[in-house]
Coordinates of C-alpha atoms in Angstrom, one line a residue:
X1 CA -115.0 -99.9 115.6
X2 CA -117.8 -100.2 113.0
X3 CA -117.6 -103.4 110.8
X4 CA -117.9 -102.3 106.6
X5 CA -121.0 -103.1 105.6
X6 CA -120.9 -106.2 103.0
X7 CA -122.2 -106.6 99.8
X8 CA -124.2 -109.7 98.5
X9 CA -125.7 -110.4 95.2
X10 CA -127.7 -113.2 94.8
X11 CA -128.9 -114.3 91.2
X12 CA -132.4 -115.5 91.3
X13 CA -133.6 -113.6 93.7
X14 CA -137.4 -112.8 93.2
X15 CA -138.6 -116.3 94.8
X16 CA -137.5 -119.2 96.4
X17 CA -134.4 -119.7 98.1
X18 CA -132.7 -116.5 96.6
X19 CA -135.6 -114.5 98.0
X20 CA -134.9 -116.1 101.1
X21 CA -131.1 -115.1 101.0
X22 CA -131.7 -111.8 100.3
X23 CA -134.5 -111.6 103.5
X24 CA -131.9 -113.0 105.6
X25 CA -129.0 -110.8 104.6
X26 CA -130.3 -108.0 104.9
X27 CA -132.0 -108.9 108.5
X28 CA -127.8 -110.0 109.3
X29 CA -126.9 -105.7 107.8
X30 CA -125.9 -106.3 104.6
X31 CA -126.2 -104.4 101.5
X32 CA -128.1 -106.6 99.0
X33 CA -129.0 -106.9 95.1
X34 CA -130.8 -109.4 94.0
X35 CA -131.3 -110.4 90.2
X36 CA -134.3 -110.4 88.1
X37 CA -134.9 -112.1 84.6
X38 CA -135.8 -108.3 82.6
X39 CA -139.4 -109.9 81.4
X40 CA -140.0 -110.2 85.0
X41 CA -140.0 -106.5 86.4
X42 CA -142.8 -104.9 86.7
X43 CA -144.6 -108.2 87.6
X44 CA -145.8 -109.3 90.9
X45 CA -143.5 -111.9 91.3
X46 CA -140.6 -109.2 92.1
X47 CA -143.2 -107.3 94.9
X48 CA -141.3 -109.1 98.1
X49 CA -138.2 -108.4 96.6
X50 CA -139.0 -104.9 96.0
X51 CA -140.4 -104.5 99.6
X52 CA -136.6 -105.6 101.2
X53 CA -135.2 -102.7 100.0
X54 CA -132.3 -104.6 97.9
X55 CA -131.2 -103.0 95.1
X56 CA -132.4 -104.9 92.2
X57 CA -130.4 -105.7 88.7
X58 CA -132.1 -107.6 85.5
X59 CA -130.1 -110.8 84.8
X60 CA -130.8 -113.8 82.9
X61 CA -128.7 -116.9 82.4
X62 CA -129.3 -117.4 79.0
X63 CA -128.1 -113.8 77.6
X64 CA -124.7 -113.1 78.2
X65 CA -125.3 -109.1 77.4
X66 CA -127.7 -109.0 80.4
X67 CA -124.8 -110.2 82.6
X68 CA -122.2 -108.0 81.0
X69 CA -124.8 -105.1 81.4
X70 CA -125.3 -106.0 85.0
X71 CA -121.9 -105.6 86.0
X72 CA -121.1 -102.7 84.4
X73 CA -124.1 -101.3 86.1
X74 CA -122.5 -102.4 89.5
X75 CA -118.4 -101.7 87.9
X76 CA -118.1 -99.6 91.1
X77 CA -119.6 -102.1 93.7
X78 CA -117.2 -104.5 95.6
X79 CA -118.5 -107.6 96.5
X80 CA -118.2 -109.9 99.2
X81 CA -120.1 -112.5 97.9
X82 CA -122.1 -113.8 94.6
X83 CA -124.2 -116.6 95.0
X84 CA -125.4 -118.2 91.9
X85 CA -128.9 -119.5 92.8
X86 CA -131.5 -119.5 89.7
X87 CA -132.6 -122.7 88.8
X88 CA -135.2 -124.9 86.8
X89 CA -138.0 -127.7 87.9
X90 CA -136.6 -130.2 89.2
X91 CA -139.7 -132.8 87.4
X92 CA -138.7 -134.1 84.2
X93 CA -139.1 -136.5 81.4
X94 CA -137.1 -139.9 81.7
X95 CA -133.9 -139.7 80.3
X96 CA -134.5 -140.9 77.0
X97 CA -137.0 -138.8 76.0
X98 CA -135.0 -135.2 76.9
X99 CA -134.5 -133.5 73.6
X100 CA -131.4 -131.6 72.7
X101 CA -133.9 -128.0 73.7
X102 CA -134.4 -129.7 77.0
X103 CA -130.7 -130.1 78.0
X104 CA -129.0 -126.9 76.5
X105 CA -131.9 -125.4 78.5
X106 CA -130.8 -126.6 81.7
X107 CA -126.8 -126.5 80.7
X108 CA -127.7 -122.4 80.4
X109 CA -129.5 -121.9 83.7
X110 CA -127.3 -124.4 86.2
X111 CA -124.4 -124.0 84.3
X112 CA -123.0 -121.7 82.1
X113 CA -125.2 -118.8 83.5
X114 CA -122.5 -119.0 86.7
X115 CA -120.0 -119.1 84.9
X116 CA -120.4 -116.2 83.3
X117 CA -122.0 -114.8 86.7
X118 CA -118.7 -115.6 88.3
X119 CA -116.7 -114.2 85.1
X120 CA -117.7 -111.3 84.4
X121 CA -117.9 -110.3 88.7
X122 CA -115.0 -111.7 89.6
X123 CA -113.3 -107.5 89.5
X124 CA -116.2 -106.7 92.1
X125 CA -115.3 -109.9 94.2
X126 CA -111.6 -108.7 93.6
X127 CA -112.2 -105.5 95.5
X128 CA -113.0 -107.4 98.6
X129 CA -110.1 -108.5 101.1
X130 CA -111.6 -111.6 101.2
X131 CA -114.8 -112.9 98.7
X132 CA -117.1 -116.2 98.9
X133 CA -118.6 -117.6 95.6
X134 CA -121.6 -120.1 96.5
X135 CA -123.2 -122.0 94.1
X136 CA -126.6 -123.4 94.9
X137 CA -126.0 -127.4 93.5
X138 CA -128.1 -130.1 94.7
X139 CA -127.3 -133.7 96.0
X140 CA -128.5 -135.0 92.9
X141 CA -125.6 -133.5 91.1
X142 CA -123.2 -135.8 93.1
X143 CA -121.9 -138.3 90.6
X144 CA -120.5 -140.9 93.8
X145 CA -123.9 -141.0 95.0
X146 CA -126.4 -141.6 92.2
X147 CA -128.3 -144.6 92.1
X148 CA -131.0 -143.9 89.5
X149 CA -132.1 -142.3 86.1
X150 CA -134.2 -139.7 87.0
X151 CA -133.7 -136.1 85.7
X152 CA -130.9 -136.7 84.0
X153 CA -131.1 -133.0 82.7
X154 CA -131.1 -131.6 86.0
X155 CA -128.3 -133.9 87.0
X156 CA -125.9 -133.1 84.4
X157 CA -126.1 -129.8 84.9
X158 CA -125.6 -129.7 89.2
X159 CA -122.7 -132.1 88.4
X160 CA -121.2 -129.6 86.2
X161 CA -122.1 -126.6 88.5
X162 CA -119.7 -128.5 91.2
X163 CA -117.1 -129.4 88.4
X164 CA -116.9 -125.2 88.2
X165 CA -116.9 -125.0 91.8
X166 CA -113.5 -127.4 91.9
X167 CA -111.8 -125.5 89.1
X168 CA -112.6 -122.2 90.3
X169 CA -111.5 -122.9 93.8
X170 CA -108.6 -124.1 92.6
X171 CA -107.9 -121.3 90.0
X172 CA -108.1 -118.5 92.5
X173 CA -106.1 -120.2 94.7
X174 CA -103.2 -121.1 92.3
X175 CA -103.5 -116.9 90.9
X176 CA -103.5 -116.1 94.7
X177 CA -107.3 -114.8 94.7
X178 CA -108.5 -114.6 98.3
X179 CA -111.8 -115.9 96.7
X180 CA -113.2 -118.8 98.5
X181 CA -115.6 -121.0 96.2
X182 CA -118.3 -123.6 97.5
X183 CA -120.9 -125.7 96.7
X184 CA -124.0 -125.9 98.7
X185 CA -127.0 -128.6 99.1
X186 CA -129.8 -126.4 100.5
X187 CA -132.3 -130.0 101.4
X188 CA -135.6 -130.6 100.2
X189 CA -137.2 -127.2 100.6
X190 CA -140.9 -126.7 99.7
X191 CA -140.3 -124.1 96.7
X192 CA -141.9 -123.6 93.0
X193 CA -139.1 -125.8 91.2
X194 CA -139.5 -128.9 93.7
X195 CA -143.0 -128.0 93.0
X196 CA -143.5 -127.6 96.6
X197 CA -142.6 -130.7 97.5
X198 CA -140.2 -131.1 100.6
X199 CA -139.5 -131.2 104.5
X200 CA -136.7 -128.4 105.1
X201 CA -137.7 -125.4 106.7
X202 CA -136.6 -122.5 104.0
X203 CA -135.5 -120.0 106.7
X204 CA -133.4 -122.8 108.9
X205 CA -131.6 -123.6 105.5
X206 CA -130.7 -120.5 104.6
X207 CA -129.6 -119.1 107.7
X208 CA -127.1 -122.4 108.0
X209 CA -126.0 -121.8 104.5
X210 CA -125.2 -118.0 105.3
X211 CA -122.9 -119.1 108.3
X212 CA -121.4 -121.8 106.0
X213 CA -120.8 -119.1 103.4
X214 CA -119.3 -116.8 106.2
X215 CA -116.8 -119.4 107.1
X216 CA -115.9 -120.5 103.2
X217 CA -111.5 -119.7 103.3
X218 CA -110.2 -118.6 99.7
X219 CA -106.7 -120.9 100.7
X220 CA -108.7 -124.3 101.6
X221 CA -110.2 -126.9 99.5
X222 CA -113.1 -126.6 97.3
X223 CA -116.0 -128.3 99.6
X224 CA -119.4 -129.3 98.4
X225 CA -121.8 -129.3 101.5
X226 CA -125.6 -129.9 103.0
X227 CA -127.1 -127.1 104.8
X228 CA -126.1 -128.3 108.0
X229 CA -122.6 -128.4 106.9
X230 CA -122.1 -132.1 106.3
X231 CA -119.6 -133.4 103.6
X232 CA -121.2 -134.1 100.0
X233 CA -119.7 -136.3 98.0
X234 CA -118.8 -135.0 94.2

């Protein structure tokens, strides 16, 4: 018997590790869309996306409407996973000279952009006998493992991007949701927002993060892992 094709969309998808997700999911059979910011289509930054063949949807954090718009684009899609990967450079002022701009900025992107990614999908996830949310985090958003004040923007926001993670997991499971939710450190890969700085192959990463995602249960504890599937501490 033939397996149903699965459905993946991954936010962030025109570079960078979202690209990469969307390469290697559809390589693995799946039905992908990948998310563009609207002032980007038509640009060349999009052409590898374009050339996968993924469906492609315009989506930007900051604007809630192009969110809502998305997924009443998609209201007949079911999903089997959403993974919220868009981001912002990691290289940033000390912490005392962030400005409020700087911080909502990142709060937006790493933040409350999934959430509302995760809110206003979670009927499409629904549809699915059993649905993965992954959040791309980082280990600098682990708050039991900080030892310095560097991009404190950055770091705020990842820690919060794993607080959602918990209460998410933990929400579906209390409503009965057979929604699994993680959080996952992809390493140091060599991509525009680490400004190519890094030692992780891109593809290995990914292709351990998609077998992670695969084996995410909607009934266990919210997990925050590396890409080789070791523990991270929140």
């Amino acid at each position: 018997m033939v397996s149903p094709i699965k459905t993946v969309l991954v936010i962030g998808a025109n570079r960078g590790i979202g690209l990469q997700f969307i390469k290697t999911l559809k390589q693995q059979g799946w039905s992908t869309i990948g998310s563009i910011r609207p002032e980007t289509r038509g640009d060349s930054t999009v052409d590898e996306l374009i050339a996968t063949g993924s469906r492609i949807v315009e989506i930007d954090y900051k604007d809630e409407n192009t969110i809502k718009n998305a997924a009443k684009e998609f209201e007949d899609v079911k999903l089997d996973v959403l993974i919220n990967c868009a981001g912002m450079a990691l290289h940033a002022p000390s912490w005392h000279d962030y400005s409020k701009a700087d911080l909502l900025s990142h709060f937006e992107v790493m933040t409350i952009g999934p959430l509302l990614a995760c809110k206003h999908f979670l009927p499409h996830l629904l549809r699915a006998p059993r649905a993965t949310i992954a959040n791309i985090s980082s280990s600098m958003g682990s708050i039991s493992t900080n030892i310095d004040a560097r991009v404190i923007g950055y770091k705020m926001a990842k820690a919060a991007l794993n607080q959602l993670t918990v209460t998410l997991a933990n929400d579906f499971k209390a409503r009965g949701y057979t929604i699994g939710v993680v959080a996952l450190e992809p390493g140091a890969i060599q991509t525009r927002i680490s400004k190519f700085n890094g030692d992780v192959d891109i593809v290995e990463s990914v292709e351990r993060m998609v077998e992670l995602i695969g084996g995410v249960m909607p009934e266990g504890e919210p997990r925050f892992l590396d890409w080789r599937g070791r523990g991270v501490g929140w």
